[in-house]
CSV table of C-alpha atoms in Angstrom, one decimal:
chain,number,residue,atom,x,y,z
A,1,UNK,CA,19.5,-17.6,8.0
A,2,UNK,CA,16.9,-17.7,10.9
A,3,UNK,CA,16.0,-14.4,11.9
A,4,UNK,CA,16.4,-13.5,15.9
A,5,UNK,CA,13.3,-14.5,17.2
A,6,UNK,CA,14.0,-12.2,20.5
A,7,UNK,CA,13.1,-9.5,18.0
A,8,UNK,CA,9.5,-10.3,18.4
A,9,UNK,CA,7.3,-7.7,20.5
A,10,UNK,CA,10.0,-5.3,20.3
A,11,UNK,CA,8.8,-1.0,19.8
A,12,UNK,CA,10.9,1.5,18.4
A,13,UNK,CA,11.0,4.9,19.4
A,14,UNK,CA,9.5,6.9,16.7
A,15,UNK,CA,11.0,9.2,14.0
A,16,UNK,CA,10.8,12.3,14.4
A,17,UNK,CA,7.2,14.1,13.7
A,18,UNK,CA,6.2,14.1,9.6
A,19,UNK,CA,4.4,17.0,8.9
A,20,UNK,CA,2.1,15.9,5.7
A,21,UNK,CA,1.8,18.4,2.9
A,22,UNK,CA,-0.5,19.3,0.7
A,23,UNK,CA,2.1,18.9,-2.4
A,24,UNK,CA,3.2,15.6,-1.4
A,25,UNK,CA,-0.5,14.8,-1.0
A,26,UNK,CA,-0.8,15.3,-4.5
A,27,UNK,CA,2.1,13.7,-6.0
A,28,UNK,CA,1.3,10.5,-4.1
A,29,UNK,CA,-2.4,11.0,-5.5
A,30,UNK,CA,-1.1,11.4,-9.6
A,31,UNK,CA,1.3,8.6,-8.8
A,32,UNK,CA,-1.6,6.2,-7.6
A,33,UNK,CA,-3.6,7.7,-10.9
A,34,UNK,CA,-6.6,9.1,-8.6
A,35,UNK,CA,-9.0,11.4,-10.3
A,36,UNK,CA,-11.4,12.1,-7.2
A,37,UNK,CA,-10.6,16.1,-6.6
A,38,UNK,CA,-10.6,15.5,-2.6
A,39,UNK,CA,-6.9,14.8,-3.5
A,40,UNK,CA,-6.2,17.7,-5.0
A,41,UNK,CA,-8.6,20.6,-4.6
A,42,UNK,CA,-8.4,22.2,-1.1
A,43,UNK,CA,-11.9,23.7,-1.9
A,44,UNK,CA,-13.3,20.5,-2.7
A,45,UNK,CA,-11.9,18.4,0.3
A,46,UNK,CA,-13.6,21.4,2.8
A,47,UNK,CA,-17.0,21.1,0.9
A,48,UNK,CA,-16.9,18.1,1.6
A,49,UNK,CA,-16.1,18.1,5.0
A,50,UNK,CA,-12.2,17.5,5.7
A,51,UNK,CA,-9.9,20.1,7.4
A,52,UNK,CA,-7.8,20.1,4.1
A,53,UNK,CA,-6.5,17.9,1.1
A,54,UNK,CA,-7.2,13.9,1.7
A,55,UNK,CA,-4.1,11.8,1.7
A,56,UNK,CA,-4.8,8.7,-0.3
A,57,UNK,CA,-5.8,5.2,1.5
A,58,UNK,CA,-2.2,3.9,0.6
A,59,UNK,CA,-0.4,6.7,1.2
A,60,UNK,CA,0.5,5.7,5.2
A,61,UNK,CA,2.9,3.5,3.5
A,62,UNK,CA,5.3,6.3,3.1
A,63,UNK,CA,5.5,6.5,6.9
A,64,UNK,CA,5.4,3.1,7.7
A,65,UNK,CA,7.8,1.8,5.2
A,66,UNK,CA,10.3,3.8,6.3
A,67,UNK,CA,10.1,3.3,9.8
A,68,UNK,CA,9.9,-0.4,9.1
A,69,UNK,CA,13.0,-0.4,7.1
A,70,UNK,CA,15.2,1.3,10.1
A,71,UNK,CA,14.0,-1.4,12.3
A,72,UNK,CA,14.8,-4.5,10.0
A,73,UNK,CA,18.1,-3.0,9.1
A,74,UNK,CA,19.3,-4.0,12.9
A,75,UNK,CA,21.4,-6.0,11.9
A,76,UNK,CA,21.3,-7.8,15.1
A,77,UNK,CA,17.7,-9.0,13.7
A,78,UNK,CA,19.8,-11.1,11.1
A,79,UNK,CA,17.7,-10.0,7.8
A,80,UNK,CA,19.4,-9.9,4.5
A,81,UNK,CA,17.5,-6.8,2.9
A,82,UNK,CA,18.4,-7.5,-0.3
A,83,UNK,CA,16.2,-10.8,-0.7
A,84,UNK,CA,13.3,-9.4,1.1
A,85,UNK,CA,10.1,-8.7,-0.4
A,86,UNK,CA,7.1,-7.1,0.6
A,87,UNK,CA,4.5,-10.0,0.9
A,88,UNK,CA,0.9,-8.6,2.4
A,89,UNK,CA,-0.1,-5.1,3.6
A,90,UNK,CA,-2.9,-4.2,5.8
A,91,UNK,CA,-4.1,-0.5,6.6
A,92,UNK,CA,-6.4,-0.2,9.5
A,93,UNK,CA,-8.4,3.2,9.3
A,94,UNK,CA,-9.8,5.6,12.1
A,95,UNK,CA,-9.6,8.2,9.5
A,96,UNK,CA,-8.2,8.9,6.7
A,97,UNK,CA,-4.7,11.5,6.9
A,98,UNK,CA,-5.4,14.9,5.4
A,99,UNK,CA,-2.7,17.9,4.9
A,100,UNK,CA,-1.4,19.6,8.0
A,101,UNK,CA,-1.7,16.1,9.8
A,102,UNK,CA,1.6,15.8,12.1
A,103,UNK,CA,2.2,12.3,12.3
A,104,UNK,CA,4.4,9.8,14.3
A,105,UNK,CA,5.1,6.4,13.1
A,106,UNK,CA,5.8,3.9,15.9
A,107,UNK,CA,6.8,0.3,14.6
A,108,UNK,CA,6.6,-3.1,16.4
A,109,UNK,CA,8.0,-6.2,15.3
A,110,UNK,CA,4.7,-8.1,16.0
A,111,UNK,CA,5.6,-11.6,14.5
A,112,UNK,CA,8.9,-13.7,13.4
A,113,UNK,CA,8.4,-17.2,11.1
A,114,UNK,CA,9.8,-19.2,9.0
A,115,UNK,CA,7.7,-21.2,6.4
A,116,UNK,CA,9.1,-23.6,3.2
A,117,UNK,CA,12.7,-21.9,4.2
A,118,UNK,CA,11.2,-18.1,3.6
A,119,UNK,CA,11.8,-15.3,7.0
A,120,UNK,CA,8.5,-14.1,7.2
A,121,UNK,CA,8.6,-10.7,9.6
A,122,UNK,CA,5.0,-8.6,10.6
A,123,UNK,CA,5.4,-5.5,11.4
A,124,UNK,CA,3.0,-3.1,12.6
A,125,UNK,CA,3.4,0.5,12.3
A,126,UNK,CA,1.2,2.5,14.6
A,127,UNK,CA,0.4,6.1,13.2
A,128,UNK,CA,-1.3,9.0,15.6
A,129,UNK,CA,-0.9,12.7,15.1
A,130,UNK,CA,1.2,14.5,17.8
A,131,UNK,CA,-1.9,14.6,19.7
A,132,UNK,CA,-1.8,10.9,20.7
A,133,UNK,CA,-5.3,11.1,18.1
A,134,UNK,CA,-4.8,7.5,16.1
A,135,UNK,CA,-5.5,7.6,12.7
A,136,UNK,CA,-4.2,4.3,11.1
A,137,UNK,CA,-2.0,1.3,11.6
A,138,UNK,CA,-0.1,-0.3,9.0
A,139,UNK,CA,1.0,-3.9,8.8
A,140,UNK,CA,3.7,-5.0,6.6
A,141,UNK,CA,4.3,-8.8,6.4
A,142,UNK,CA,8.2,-8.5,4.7
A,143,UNK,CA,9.7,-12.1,3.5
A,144,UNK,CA,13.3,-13.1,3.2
A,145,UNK,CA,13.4,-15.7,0.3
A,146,UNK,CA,15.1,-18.5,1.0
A,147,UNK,CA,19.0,-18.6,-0.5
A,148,UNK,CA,18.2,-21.8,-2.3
A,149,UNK,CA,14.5,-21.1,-4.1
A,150,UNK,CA,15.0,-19.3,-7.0
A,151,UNK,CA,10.7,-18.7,-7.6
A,152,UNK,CA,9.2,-17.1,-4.5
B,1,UNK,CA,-27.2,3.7,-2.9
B,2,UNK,CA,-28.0,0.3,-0.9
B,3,UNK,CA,-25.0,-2.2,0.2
B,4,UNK,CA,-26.1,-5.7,-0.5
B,5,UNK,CA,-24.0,-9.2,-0.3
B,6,UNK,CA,-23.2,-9.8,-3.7
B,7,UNK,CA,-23.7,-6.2,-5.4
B,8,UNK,CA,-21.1,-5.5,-8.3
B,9,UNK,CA,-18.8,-2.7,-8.3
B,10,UNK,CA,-18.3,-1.0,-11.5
B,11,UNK,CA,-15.1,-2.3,-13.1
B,12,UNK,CA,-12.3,-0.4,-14.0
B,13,UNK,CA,-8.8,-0.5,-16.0
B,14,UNK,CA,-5.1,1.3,-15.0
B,15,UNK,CA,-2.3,1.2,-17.7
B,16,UNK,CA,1.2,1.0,-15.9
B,17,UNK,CA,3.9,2.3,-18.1
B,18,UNK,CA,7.9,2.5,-17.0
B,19,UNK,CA,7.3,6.2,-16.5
B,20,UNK,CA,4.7,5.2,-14.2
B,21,UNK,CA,6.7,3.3,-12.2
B,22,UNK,CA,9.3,6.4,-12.1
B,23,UNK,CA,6.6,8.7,-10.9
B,24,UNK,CA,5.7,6.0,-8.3
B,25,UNK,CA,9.1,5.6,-6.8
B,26,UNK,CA,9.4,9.1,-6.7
B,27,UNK,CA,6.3,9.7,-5.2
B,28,UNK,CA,6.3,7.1,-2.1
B,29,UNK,CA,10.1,7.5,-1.7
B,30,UNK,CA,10.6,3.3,-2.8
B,31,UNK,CA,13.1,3.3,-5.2
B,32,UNK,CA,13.8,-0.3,-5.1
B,33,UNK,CA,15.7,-1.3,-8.2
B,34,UNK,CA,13.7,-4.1,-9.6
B,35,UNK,CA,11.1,-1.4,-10.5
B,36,UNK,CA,13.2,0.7,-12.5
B,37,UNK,CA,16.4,-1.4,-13.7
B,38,UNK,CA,15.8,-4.5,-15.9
B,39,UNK,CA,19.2,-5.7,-15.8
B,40,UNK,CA,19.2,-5.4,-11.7
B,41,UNK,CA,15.1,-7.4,-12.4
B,42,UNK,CA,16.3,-9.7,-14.6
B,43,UNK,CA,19.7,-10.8,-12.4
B,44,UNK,CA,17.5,-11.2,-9.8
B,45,UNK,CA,15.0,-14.0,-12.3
B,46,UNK,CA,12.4,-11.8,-12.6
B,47,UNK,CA,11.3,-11.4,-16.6
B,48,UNK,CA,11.8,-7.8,-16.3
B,49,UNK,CA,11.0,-4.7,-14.7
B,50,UNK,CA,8.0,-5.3,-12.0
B,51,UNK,CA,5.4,-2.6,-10.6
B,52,UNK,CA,5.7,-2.1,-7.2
B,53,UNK,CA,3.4,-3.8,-5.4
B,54,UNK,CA,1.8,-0.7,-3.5
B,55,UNK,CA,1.2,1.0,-6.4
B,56,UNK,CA,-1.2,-1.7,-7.2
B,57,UNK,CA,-2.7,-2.1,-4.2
B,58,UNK,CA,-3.0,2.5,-4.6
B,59,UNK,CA,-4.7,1.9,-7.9
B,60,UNK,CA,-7.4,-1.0,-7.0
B,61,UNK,CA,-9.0,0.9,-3.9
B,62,UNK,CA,-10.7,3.4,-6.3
B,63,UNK,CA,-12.8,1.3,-7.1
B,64,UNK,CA,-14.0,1.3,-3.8
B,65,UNK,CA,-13.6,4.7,-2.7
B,66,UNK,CA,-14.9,6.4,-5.9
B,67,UNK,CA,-17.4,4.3,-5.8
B,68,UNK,CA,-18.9,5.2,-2.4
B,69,UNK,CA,-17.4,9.2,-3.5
B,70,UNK,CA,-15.9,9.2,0.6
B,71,UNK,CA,-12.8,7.4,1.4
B,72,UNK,CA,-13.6,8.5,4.9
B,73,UNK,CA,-16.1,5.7,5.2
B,74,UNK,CA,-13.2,3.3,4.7
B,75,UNK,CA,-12.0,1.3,7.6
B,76,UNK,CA,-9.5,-1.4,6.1
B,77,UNK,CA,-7.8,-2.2,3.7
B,78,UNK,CA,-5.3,-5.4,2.8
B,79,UNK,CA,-3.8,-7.7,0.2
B,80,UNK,CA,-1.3,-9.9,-0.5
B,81,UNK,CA,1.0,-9.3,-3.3
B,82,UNK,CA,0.6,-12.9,-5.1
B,83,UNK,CA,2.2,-12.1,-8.6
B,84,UNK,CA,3.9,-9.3,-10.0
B,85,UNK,CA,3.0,-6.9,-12.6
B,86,UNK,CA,5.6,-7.1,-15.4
B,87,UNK,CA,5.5,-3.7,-17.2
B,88,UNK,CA,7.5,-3.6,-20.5
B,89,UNK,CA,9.7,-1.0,-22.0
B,90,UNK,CA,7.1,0.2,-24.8
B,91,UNK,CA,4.5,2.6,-24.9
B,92,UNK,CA,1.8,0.7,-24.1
B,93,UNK,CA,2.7,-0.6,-20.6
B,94,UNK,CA,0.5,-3.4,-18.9
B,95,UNK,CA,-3.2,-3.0,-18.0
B,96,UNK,CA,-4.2,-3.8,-14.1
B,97,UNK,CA,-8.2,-4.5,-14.3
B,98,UNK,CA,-9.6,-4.2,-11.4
B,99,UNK,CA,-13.3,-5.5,-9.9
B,100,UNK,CA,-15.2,-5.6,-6.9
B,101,UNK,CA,-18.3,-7.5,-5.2
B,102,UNK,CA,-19.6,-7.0,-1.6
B,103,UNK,CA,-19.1,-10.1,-0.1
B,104,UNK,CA,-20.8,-9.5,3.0
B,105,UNK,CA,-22.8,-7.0,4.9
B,106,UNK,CA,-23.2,-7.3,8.9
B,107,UNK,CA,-23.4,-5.0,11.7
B,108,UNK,CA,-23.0,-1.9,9.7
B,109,UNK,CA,-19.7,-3.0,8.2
B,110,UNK,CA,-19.8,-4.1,4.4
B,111,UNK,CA,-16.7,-6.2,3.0
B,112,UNK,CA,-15.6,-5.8,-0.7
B,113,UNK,CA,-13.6,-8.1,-2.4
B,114,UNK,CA,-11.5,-6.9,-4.6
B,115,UNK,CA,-9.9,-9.1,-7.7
B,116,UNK,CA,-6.7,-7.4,-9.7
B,117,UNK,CA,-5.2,-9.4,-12.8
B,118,UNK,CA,-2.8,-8.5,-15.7
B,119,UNK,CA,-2.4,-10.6,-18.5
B,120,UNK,CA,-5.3,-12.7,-16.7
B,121,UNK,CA,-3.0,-13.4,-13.9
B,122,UNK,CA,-4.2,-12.4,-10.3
B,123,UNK,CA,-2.0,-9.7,-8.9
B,124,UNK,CA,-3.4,-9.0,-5.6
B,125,UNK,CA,-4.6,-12.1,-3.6
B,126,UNK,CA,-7.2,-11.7,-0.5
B,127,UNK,CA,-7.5,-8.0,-1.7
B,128,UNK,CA,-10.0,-6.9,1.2
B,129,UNK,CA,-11.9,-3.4,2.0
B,130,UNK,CA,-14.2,-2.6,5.0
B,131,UNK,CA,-16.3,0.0,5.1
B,132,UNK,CA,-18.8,1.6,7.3
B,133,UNK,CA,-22.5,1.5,6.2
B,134,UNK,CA,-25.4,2.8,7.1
């Protein structure tokens, strides 16, 4: 099913504000099996001169991802979630998230294609701190297999 | 340390077990079934439970950013997600290796390529980092 091209250019009004703790900081960090103690040791990230724990480079994709997700669940967008997978990923850094950040996540849907019968949707999540400060943009190409390829 | 085209980054290998995976998904909030459920993975025609692609691409970067020991100085970072990494339900899991080579060096921006495989299959295509150089 072709996906509703009208879609393209559209923003979202943001979720409400995320708050980024130091607990989750260090979940994520284990998860991603980082060792550097800038993750983990408050002491360590301000010796080295951060306000407070470092959020890992990937770890914007707990923002974006979910903002993404309420946008291509419109259903007016015509994507069926359940054969999408998550093709390309691109973070764009003006520093990295630490603890006590307070975030908002804005998403637009920057590009719509179709290629060898695959939806191929860009996204592009714009994260700044409740400031207006910008601190990084993530963007999430997602692709709708095509009903008749089993391999993609 | 001096950032030159073609300069090798030390090397460096992550072992992805099923409770990984679990950790993951708990961790980033994906809880996608084909990275937990080998039925749901295998219904779908993958050969069986699959890491999530993120957590690769959250692995690979240390080789960048404990390499320079300041993920501050790093200004993007990108892949595609090419092939999967099929974890197995055993002890032993599978084994992401990960390398990296400065491909280039201008106007005080180096670019590291970075090259994932499992099983000698590459997991990560295009997998990019920019960073800030003196």
């Amino acid at each position: 099913m072709a996906l509703n091209p009208d879609f393209v250019g559209r923003t979202y009004p943001p979720a409400p504000a995320y708050l980024v703790g130091r607990e989750k900081i260090r979940e994520f960090a284990r998860a991603v099996q980082l060792s550097d103690l800038v993750y983990f040791d408050v002491e360590v990230a301000r010796a080295r001169g951060y306000a407070d724990l470092v959020a890992p480079p990937t770890y914007a994709i707990r923002l974006s991802m979910a903002a993404a997700e309420a946008v291509v669940m419109d259903p007016d967008l015509g994507l069926d979630y359940t054969r999408v997978v998550h093709g390309d990923q691109r973070f764009e850094y003006s520093r990295p998230i630490v603890a006590g950040d307070e975030l908002v996540c804005s998403v637009t849907i920057d590009s719509i294609r179709s290629a060898a019968g695959n939806d191929m949707l860009t996204t592009r999540a714009d994260i700044a701190t409740v400031a207006g400060e910008h601190v990084v943009t993530s963007y999430s190409v997602l692709v709708a297999r095509g009903t008749d390829d089993g391999d993609a | 340390m001096e950032i030159v085209e073609g300069l090798e980054l030390p090397s460096r290998t992550f072992t992805v077990t099923r409770a990984d995976l679990v950790r993951y998904a708990g961790a980033s909030g994906d809880f996608n079934v084909i990275h937990w459920n080998e039925r749901v993975a295998k219904d779908v025609g993958l050969p069986d439970v699959i890491a999530h692609g993120m957590l690769t691409m959250g692995l690979a970067i240390q080789v960048v950013t404990d390499w320079l020991n300041d993920p501050s100085r790093l200004l993007s970072y990108g892949c595609r997600f090419t092939r999967p990494v099929v974890v197995p339900d055993d002890s032993q899991g599978a084994d992401v290796i990960v390398s990296g080579t400065v491909s280039s060096v201008a106007d005080g921006v180096a670019s590291v390529a970075l090259r994932a495989t499992c099983q000698d299959v590459t997991v990560l295509g295009k997998a990019t980092a920019a960073i800030k150089v003196d």
